[in-house]
Tab-separated table of C-alpha atoms and ligand atoms in Angstrom:
chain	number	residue	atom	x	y	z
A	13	UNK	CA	-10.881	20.588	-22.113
A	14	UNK	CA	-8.632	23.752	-21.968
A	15	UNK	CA	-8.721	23.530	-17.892
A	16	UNK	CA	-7.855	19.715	-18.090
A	17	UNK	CA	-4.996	20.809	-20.136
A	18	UNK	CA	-3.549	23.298	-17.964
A	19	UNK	CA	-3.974	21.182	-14.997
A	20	UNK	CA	-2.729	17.952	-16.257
A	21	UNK	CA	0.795	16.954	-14.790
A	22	UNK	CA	3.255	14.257	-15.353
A	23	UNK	CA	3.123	12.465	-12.440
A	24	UNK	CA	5.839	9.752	-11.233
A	25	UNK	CA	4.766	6.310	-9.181
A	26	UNK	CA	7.065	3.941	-8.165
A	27	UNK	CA	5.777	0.639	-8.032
A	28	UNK	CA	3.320	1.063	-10.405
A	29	UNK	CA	2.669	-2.456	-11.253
A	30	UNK	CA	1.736	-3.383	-8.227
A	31	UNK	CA	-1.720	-3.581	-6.257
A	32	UNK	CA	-2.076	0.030	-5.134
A	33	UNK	CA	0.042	1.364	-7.489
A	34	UNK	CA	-2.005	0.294	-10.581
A	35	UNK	CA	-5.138	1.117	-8.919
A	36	UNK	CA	-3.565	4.569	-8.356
A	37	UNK	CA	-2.349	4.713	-11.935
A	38	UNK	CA	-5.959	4.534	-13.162
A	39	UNK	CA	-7.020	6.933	-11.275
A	40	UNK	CA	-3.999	9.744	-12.259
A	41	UNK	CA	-4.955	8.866	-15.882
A	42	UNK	CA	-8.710	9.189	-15.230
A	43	UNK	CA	-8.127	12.817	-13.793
A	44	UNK	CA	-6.009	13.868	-17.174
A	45	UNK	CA	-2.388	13.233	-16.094
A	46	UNK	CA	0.238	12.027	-17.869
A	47	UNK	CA	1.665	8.866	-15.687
A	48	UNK	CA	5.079	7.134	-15.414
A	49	UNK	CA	5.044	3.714	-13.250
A	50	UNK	CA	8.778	2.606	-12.539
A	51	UNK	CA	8.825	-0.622	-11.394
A	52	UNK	CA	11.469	-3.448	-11.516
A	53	UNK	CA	8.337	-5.973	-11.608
A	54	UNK	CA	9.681	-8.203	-7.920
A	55	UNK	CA	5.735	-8.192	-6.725
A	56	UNK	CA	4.320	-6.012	-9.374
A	57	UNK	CA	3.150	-7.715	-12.665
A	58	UNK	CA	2.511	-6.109	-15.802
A	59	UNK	CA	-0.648	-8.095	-16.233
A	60	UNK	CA	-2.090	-5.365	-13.595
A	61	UNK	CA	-1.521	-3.115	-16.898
A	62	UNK	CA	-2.248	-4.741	-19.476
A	63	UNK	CA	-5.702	-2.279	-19.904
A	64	UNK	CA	-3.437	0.423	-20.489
A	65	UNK	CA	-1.662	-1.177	-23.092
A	66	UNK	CA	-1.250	2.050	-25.934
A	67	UNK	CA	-2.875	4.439	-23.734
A	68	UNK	CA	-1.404	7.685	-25.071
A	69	UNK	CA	-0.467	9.066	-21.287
A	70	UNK	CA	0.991	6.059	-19.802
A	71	UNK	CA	4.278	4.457	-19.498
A	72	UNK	CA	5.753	1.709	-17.847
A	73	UNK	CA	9.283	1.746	-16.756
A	74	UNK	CA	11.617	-1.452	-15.922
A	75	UNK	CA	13.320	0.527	-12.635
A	76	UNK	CA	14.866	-0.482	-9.037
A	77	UNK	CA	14.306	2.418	-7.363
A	78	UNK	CA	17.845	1.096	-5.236
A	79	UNK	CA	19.552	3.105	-8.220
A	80	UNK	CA	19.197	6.778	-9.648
A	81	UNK	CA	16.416	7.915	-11.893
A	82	UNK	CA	16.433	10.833	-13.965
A	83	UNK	CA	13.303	11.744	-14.917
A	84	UNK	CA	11.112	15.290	-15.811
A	85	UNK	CA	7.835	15.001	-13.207
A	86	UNK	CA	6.195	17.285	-11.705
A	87	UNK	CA	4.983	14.781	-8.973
A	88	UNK	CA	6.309	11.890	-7.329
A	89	UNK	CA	4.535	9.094	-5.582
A	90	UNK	CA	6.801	6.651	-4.486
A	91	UNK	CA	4.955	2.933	-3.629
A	92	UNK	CA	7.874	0.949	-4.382
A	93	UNK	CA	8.517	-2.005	-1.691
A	94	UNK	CA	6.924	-5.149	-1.558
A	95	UNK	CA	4.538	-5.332	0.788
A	96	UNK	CA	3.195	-8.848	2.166
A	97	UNK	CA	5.696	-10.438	4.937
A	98	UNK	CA	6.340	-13.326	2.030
A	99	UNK	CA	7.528	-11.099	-0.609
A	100	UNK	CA	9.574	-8.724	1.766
A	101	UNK	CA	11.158	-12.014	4.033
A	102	UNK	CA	12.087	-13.575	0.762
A	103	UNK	CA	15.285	-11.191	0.263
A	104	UNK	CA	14.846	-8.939	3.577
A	105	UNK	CA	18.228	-7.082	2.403
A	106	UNK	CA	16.964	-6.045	-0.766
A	107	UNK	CA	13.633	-4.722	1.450
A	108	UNK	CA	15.660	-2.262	3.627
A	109	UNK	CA	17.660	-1.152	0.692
A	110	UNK	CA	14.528	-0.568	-1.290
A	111	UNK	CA	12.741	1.376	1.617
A	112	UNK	CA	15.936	3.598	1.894
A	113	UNK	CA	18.022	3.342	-1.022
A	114	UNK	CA	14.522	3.948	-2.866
A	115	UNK	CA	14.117	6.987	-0.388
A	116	UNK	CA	16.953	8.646	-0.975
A	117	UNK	CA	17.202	8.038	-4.701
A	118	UNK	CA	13.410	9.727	-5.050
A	119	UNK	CA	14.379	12.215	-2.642
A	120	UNK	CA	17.162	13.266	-4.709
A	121	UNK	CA	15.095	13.191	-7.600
A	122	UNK	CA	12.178	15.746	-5.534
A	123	UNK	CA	14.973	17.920	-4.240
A	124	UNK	CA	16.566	18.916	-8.107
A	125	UNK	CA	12.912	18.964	-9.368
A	126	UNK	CA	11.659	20.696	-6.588
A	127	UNK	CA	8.380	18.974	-6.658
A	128	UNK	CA	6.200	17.300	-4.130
A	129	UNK	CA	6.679	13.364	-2.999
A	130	UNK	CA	4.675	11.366	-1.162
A	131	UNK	CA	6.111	8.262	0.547
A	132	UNK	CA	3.409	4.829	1.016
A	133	UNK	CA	4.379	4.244	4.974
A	134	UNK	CA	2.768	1.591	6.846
A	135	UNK	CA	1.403	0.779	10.016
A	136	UNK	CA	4.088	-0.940	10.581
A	137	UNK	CA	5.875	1.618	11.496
A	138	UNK	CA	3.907	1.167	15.221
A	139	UNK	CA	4.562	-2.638	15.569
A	140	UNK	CA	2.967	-4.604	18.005
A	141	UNK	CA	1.181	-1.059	19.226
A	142	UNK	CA	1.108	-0.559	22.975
A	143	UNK	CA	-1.565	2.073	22.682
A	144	UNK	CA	-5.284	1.175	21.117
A	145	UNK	CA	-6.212	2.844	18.500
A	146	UNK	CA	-2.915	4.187	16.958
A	147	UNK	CA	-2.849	8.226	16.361
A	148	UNK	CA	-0.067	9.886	14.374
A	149	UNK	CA	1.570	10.540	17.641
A	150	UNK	CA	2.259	7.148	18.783
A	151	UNK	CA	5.875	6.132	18.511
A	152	UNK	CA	5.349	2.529	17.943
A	153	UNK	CA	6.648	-0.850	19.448
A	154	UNK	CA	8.885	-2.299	16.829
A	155	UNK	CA	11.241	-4.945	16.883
A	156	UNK	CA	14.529	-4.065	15.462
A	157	UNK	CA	15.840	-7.382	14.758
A	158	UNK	CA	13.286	-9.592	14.004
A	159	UNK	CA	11.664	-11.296	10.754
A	160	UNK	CA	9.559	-7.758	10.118
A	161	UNK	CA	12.691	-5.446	10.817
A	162	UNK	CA	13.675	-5.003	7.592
A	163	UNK	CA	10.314	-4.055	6.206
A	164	UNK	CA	9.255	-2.021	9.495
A	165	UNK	CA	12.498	-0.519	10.368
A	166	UNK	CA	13.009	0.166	6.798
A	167	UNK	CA	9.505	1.656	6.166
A	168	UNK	CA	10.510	4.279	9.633
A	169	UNK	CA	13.974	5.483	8.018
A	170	UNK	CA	12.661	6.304	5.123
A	171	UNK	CA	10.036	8.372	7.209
A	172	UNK	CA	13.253	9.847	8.708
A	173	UNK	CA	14.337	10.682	4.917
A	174	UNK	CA	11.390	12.133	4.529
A	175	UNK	CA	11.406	14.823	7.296
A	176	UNK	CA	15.061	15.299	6.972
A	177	UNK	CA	14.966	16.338	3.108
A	178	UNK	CA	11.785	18.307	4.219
A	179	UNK	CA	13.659	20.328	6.762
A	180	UNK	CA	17.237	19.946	5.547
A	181	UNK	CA	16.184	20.857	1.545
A	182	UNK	CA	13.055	21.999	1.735
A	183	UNK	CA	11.377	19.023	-0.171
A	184	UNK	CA	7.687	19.586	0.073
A	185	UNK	CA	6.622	16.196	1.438
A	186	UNK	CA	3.319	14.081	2.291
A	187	UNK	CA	3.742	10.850	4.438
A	188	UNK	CA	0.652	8.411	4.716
A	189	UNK	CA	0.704	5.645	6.510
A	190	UNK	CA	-1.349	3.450	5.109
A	191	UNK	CA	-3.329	-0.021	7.087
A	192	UNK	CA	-4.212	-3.022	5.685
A	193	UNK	CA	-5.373	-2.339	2.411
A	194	UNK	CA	-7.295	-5.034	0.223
A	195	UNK	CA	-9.274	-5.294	-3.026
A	196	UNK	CA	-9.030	-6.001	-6.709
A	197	UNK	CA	-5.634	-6.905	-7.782
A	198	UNK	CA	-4.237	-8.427	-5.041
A	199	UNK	CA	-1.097	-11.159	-5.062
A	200	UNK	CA	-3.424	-14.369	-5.266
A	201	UNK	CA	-0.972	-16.169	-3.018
A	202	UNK	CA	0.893	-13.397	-1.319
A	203	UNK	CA	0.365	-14.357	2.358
A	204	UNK	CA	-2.028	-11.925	3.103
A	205	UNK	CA	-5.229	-12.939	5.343
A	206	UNK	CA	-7.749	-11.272	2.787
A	207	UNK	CA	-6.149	-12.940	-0.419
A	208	UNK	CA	-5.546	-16.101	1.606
A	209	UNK	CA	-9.004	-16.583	2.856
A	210	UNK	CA	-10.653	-15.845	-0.166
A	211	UNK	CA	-8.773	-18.149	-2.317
A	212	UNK	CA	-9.023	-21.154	0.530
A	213	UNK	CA	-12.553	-20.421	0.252
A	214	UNK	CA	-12.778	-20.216	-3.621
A	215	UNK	CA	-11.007	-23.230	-3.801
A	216	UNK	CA	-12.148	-25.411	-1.281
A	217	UNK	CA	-9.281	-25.417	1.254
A	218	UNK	CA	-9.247	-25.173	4.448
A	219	UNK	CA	-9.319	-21.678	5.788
A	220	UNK	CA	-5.739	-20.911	8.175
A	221	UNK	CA	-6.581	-18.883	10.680
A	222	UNK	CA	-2.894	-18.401	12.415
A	223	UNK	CA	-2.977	-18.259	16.447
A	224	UNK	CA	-6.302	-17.977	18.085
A	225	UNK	CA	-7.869	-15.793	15.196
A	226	UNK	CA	-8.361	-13.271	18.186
A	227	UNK	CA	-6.172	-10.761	16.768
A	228	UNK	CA	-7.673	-7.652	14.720
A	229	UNK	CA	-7.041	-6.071	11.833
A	230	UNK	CA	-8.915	-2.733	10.053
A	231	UNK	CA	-9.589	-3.451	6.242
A	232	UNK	CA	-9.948	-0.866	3.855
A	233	UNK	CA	-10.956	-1.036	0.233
A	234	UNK	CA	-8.528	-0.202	-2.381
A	235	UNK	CA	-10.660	2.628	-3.747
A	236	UNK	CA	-10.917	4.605	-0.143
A	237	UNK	CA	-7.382	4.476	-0.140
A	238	UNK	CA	-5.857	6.152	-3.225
A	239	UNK	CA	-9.208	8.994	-2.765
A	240	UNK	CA	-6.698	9.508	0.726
A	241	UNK	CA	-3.287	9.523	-1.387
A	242	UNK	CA	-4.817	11.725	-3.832
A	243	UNK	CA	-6.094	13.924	-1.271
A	244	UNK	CA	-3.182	14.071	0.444
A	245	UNK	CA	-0.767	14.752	-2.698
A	246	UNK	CA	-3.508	17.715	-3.573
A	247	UNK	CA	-3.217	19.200	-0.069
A	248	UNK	CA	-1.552	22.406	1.509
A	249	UNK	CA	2.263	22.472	1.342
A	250	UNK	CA	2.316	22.651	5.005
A	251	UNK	CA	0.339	19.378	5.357
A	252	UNK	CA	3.563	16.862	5.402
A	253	UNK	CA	1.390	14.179	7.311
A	254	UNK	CA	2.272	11.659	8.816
A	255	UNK	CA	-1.376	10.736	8.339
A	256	UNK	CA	-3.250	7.518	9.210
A	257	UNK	CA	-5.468	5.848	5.687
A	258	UNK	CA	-7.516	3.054	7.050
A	259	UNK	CA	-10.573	1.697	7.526
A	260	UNK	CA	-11.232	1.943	11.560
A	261	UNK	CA	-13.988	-1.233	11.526
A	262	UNK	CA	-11.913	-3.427	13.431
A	263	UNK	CA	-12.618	-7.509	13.065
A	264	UNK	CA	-11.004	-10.254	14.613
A	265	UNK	CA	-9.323	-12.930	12.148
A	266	UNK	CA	-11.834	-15.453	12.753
A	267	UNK	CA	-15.060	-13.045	11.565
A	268	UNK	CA	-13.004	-12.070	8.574
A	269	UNK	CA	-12.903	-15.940	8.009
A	270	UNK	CA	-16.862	-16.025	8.701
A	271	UNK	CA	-17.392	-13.142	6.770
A	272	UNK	CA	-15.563	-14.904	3.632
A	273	UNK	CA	-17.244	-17.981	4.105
A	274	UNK	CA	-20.927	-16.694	3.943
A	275	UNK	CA	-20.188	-14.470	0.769
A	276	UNK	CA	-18.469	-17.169	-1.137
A	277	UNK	CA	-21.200	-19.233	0.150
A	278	UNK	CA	-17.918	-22.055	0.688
A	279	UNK	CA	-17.921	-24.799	2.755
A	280	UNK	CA	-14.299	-24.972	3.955
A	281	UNK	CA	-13.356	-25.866	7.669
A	282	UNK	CA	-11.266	-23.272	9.724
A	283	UNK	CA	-7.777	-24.843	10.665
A	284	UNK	CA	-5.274	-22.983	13.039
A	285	UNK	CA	-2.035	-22.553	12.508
A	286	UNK	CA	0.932	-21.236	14.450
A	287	UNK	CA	1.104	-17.270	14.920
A	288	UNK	CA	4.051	-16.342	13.099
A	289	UNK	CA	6.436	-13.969	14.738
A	290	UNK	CA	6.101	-10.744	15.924
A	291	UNK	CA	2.359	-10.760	14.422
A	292	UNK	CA	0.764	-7.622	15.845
A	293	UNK	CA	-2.232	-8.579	18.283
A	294	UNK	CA	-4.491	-5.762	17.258
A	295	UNK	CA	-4.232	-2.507	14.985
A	296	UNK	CA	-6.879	0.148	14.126
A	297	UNK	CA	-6.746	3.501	12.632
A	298	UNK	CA	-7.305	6.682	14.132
A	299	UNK	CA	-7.893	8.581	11.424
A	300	UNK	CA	-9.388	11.861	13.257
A	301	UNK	CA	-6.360	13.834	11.523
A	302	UNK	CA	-7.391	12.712	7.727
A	303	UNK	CA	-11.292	13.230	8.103
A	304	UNK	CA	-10.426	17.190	10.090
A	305	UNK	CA	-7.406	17.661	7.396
A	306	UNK	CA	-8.328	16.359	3.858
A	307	UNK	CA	-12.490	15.429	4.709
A	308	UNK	CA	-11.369	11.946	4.273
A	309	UNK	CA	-13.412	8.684	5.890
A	310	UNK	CA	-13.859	5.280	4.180
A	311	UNK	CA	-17.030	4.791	2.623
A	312	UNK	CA	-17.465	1.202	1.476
A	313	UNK	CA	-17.805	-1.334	3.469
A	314	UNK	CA	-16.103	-4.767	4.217
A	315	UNK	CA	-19.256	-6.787	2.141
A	316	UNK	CA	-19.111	-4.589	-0.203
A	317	UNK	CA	-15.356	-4.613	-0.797
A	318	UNK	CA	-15.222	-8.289	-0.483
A	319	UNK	CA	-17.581	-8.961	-2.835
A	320	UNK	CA	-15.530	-7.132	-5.530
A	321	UNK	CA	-12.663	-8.675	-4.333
A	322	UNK	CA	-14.425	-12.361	-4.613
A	323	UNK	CA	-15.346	-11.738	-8.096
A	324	UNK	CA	-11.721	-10.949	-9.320
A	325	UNK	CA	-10.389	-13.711	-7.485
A	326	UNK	CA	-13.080	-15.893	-8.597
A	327	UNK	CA	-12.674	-14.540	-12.351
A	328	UNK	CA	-8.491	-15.031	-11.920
A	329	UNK	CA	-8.373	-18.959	-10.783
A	330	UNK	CA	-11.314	-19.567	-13.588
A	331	UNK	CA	-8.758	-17.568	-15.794
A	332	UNK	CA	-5.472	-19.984	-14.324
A	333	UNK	CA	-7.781	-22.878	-14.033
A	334	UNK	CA	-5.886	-25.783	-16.838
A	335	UNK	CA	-9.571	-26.231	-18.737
B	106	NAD	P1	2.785	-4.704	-4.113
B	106	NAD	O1	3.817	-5.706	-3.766
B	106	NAD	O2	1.617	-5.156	-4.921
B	106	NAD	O3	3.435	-3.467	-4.882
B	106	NAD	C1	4.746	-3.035	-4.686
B	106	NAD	C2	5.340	-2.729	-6.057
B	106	NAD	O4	6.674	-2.247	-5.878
B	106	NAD	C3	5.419	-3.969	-6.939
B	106	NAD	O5	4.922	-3.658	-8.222
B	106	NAD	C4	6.916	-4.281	-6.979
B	106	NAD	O6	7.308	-4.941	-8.149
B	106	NAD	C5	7.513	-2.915	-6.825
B	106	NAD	N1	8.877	-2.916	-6.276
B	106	NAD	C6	9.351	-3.618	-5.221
B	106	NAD	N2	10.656	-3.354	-5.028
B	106	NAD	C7	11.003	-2.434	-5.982
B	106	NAD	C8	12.198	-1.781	-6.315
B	106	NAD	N3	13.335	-1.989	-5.633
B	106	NAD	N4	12.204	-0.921	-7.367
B	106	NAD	C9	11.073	-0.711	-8.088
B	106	NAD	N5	9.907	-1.317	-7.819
B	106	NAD	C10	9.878	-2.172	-6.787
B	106	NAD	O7	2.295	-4.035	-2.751
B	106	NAD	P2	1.153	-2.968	-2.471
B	106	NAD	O8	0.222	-3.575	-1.521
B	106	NAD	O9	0.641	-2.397	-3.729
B	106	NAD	O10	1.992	-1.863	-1.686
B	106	NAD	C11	2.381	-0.638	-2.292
B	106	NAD	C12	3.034	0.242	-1.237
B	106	NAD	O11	2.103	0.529	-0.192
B	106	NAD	C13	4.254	-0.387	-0.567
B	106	NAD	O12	5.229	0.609	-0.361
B	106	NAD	C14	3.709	-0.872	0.750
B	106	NAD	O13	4.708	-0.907	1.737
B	106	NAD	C15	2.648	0.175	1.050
B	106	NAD	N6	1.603	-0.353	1.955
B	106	NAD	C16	0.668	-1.248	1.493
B	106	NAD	C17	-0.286	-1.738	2.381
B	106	NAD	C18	-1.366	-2.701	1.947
B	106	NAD	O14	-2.162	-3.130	2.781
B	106	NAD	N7	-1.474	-3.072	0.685
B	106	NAD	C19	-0.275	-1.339	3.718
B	106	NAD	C20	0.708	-0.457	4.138
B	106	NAD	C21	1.629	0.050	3.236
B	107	UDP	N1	19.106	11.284	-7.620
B	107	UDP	C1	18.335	10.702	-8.597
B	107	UDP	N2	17.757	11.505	-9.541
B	107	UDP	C2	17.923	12.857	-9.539
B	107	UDP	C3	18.709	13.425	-8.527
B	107	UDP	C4	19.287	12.621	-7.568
B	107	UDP	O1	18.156	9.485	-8.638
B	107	UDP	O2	17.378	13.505	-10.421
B	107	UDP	C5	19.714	10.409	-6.611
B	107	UDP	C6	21.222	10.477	-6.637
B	107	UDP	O3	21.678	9.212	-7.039
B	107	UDP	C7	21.620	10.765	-5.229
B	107	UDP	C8	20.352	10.673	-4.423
B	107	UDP	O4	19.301	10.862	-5.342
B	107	UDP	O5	22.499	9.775	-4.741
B	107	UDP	C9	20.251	11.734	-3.357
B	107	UDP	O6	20.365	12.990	-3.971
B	107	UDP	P1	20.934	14.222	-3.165
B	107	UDP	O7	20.944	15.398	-4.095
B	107	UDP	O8	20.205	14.383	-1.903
B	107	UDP	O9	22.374	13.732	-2.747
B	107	UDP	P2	23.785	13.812	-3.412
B	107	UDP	O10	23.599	13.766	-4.894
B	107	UDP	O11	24.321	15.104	-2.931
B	107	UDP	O12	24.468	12.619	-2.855
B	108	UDP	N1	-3.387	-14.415	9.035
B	108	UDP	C1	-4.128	-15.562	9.249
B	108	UDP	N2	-4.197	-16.471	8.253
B	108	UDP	C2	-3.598	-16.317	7.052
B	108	UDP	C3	-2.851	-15.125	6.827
B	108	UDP	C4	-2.760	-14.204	7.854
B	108	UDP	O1	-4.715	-15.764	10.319
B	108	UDP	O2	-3.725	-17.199	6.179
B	108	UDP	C5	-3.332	-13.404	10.100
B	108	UDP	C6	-1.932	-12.910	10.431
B	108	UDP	O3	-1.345	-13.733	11.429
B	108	UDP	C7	-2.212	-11.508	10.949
B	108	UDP	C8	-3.439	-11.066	10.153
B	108	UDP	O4	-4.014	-12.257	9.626
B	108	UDP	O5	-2.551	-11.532	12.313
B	108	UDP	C9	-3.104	-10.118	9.020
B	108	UDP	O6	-2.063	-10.663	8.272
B	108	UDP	P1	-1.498	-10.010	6.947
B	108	UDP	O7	-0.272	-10.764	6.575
B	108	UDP	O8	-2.581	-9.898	5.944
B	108	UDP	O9	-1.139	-8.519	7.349
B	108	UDP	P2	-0.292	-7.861	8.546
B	108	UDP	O10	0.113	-8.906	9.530
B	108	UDP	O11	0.859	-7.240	7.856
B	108	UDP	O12	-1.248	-6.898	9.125
């Protein structure tokens, strides 16, 4: 117990409520850490919490990261930003300012603790990507002034932030950029193909594939993700990333859809609708830098991960469900 005490930490993530966040949370707490989640609650939802209701080393924080925080940590993760192209096109001011407001307020808040921060980038940041798969190196294809620019273009300043305050102040830094990401705990109607699909299926809807379904996506379980982030956060100071964290299995829309439909067993018919804009055509991971740097490679696979998904969702619409 003594070593768990002198290792344990207090350890700062913004946008702790949400879907990565709280799945990170557990995992701090598992490993002995005290853990503060600010979070001003737009996507997250306390209910993503509500295990750790009186857990001695947790606290929940009402925050916008858009204004100061002045807090004791000794490690910063910062997560806050919603994430699925509903939530972030519903108020796509609010998403830049969160992105870099949020930057530079947590920045501030590394640089006069001097203590590590690590910054949830996205893929996005490489758009509709000219060059299959994407490394670290690629500059990306982005739109500046489309529907995604304020989440994309957003998610890339702060990036800039990142390496500024790590050259300019010396803030020890870790950028991941993280691919689509699914599992437990996802926004039941948030958009996003995985949730969408499985709750279409779950509930006897028809299944949307937008476009042709020919486009690809790389899905990687919640729990491969945060081993990457914690990995990352635990690495050498002179690893600042960017790194890549995604699954590199890449599946068109329309065998997601099949896949979905032979686990739930459902019946639904596939129905297209339009493409919406500036939807990238395909995106994969290469993650050669994470598995030589941190040892790090998904290990559970797309059944695997969508049958834990199924269940929650399946457990959460019984749970909503009016008898
Ligand atoms: P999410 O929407 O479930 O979580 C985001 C959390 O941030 C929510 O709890 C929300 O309430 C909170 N938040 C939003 N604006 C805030 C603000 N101004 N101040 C404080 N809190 C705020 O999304 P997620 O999927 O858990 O994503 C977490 C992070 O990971 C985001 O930064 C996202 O951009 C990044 N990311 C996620 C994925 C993915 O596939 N899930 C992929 C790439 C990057
Ligand atoms: N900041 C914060 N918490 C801190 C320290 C700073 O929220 O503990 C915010 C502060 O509001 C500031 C921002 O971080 O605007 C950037 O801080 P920095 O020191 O880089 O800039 P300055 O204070 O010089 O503008
Ligand atoms: N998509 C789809 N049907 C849906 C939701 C999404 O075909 O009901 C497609 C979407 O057009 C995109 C892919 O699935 O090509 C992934 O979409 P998501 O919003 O999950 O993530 P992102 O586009 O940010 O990768």
């Amino acid at each position: 117990m003594a070593r768990l005490y002198d290792s344990r930490k207090r350890i700062l993530v913004t946008g702790g409520a949400g879907f990565l966040g709280s799945h990170l949370v557990d995992r701090l707490l598992a490993q002995g850490h005290e853990v503060l989640a600010a979070d001003n609650l737009f996507t997250g939802t306390k209910r993503n919490l509500d295990h750790l209701h009186n857990h001695p080393r947790f606290e929940l924080m009402r925050h916008d990261v858009c204004f100061p925080l002045y807090v004791e940590v000794d490690e910063i993760y910062n997560l806050a930003c919603p994430a699925s192209p509903i939530h972030y096109q519903h108020d796509p001011v609010q998403t830049t300012k969160t992105s870099v407001h949020g930057a530079i307020n947590m920045l501030g808040l590394a640089k006069r603790l001097k203590c590590r921060i690590l910054q949830a980038s996205t893929s996005e940041v490489y758009g509709d990507p000219a060059v299959h798969p994407q490394p670290e190196s690629y500059w990306g294809n982005v739109n500046p002034i489309g529907s995604r620019s304020c989440y994309d273009e957003g998610k890339r300043c702060a990036e800039t932030l990142f390496f500024d305050y790590h050259r300019q102040h010396r803030v020890e830094i870790k950028v991941a950029r993280i691919f689509n990401t699914y599992g437990p705990r996802m926004h039941l109607r948030d958009g996003r193909v995985v949730s969408n699909f499985i709750t279409q299926a779950l509930t006897g809807e028809a299944i949307t594939l937008y476009g042709e379904g020919s486009q690809t996506r790389s899905f990687c379980y919640v729990d491969d993700l945060i081993e990457g982030l914690l990995r990352l956060m635990a690495s050498p100071e002179e690893v600042t990333g960017p790194i890549n964290f995604g699954n590199p299995v890449e599946f068109t829309m329309i065998e997601l859809a099949e896949r979905v439909l032979t686990l739930t067993r459902a019946k639904s018919k596939l129905i297209h609708q339009p493409l919406p804009a500036d939807d990238p055509r395909q995106r994969r991971p290469d993650i050669t830098l994470a598995q030589k740097t941190l040892g790090w490679e998904p290990t559970v696979s797309l059944e695997q991960g969508l049958g834990e998904t199924i269940a929650y969702f399946r457990q959460l619409i019984s749970s909503l469900s009016p008898h």
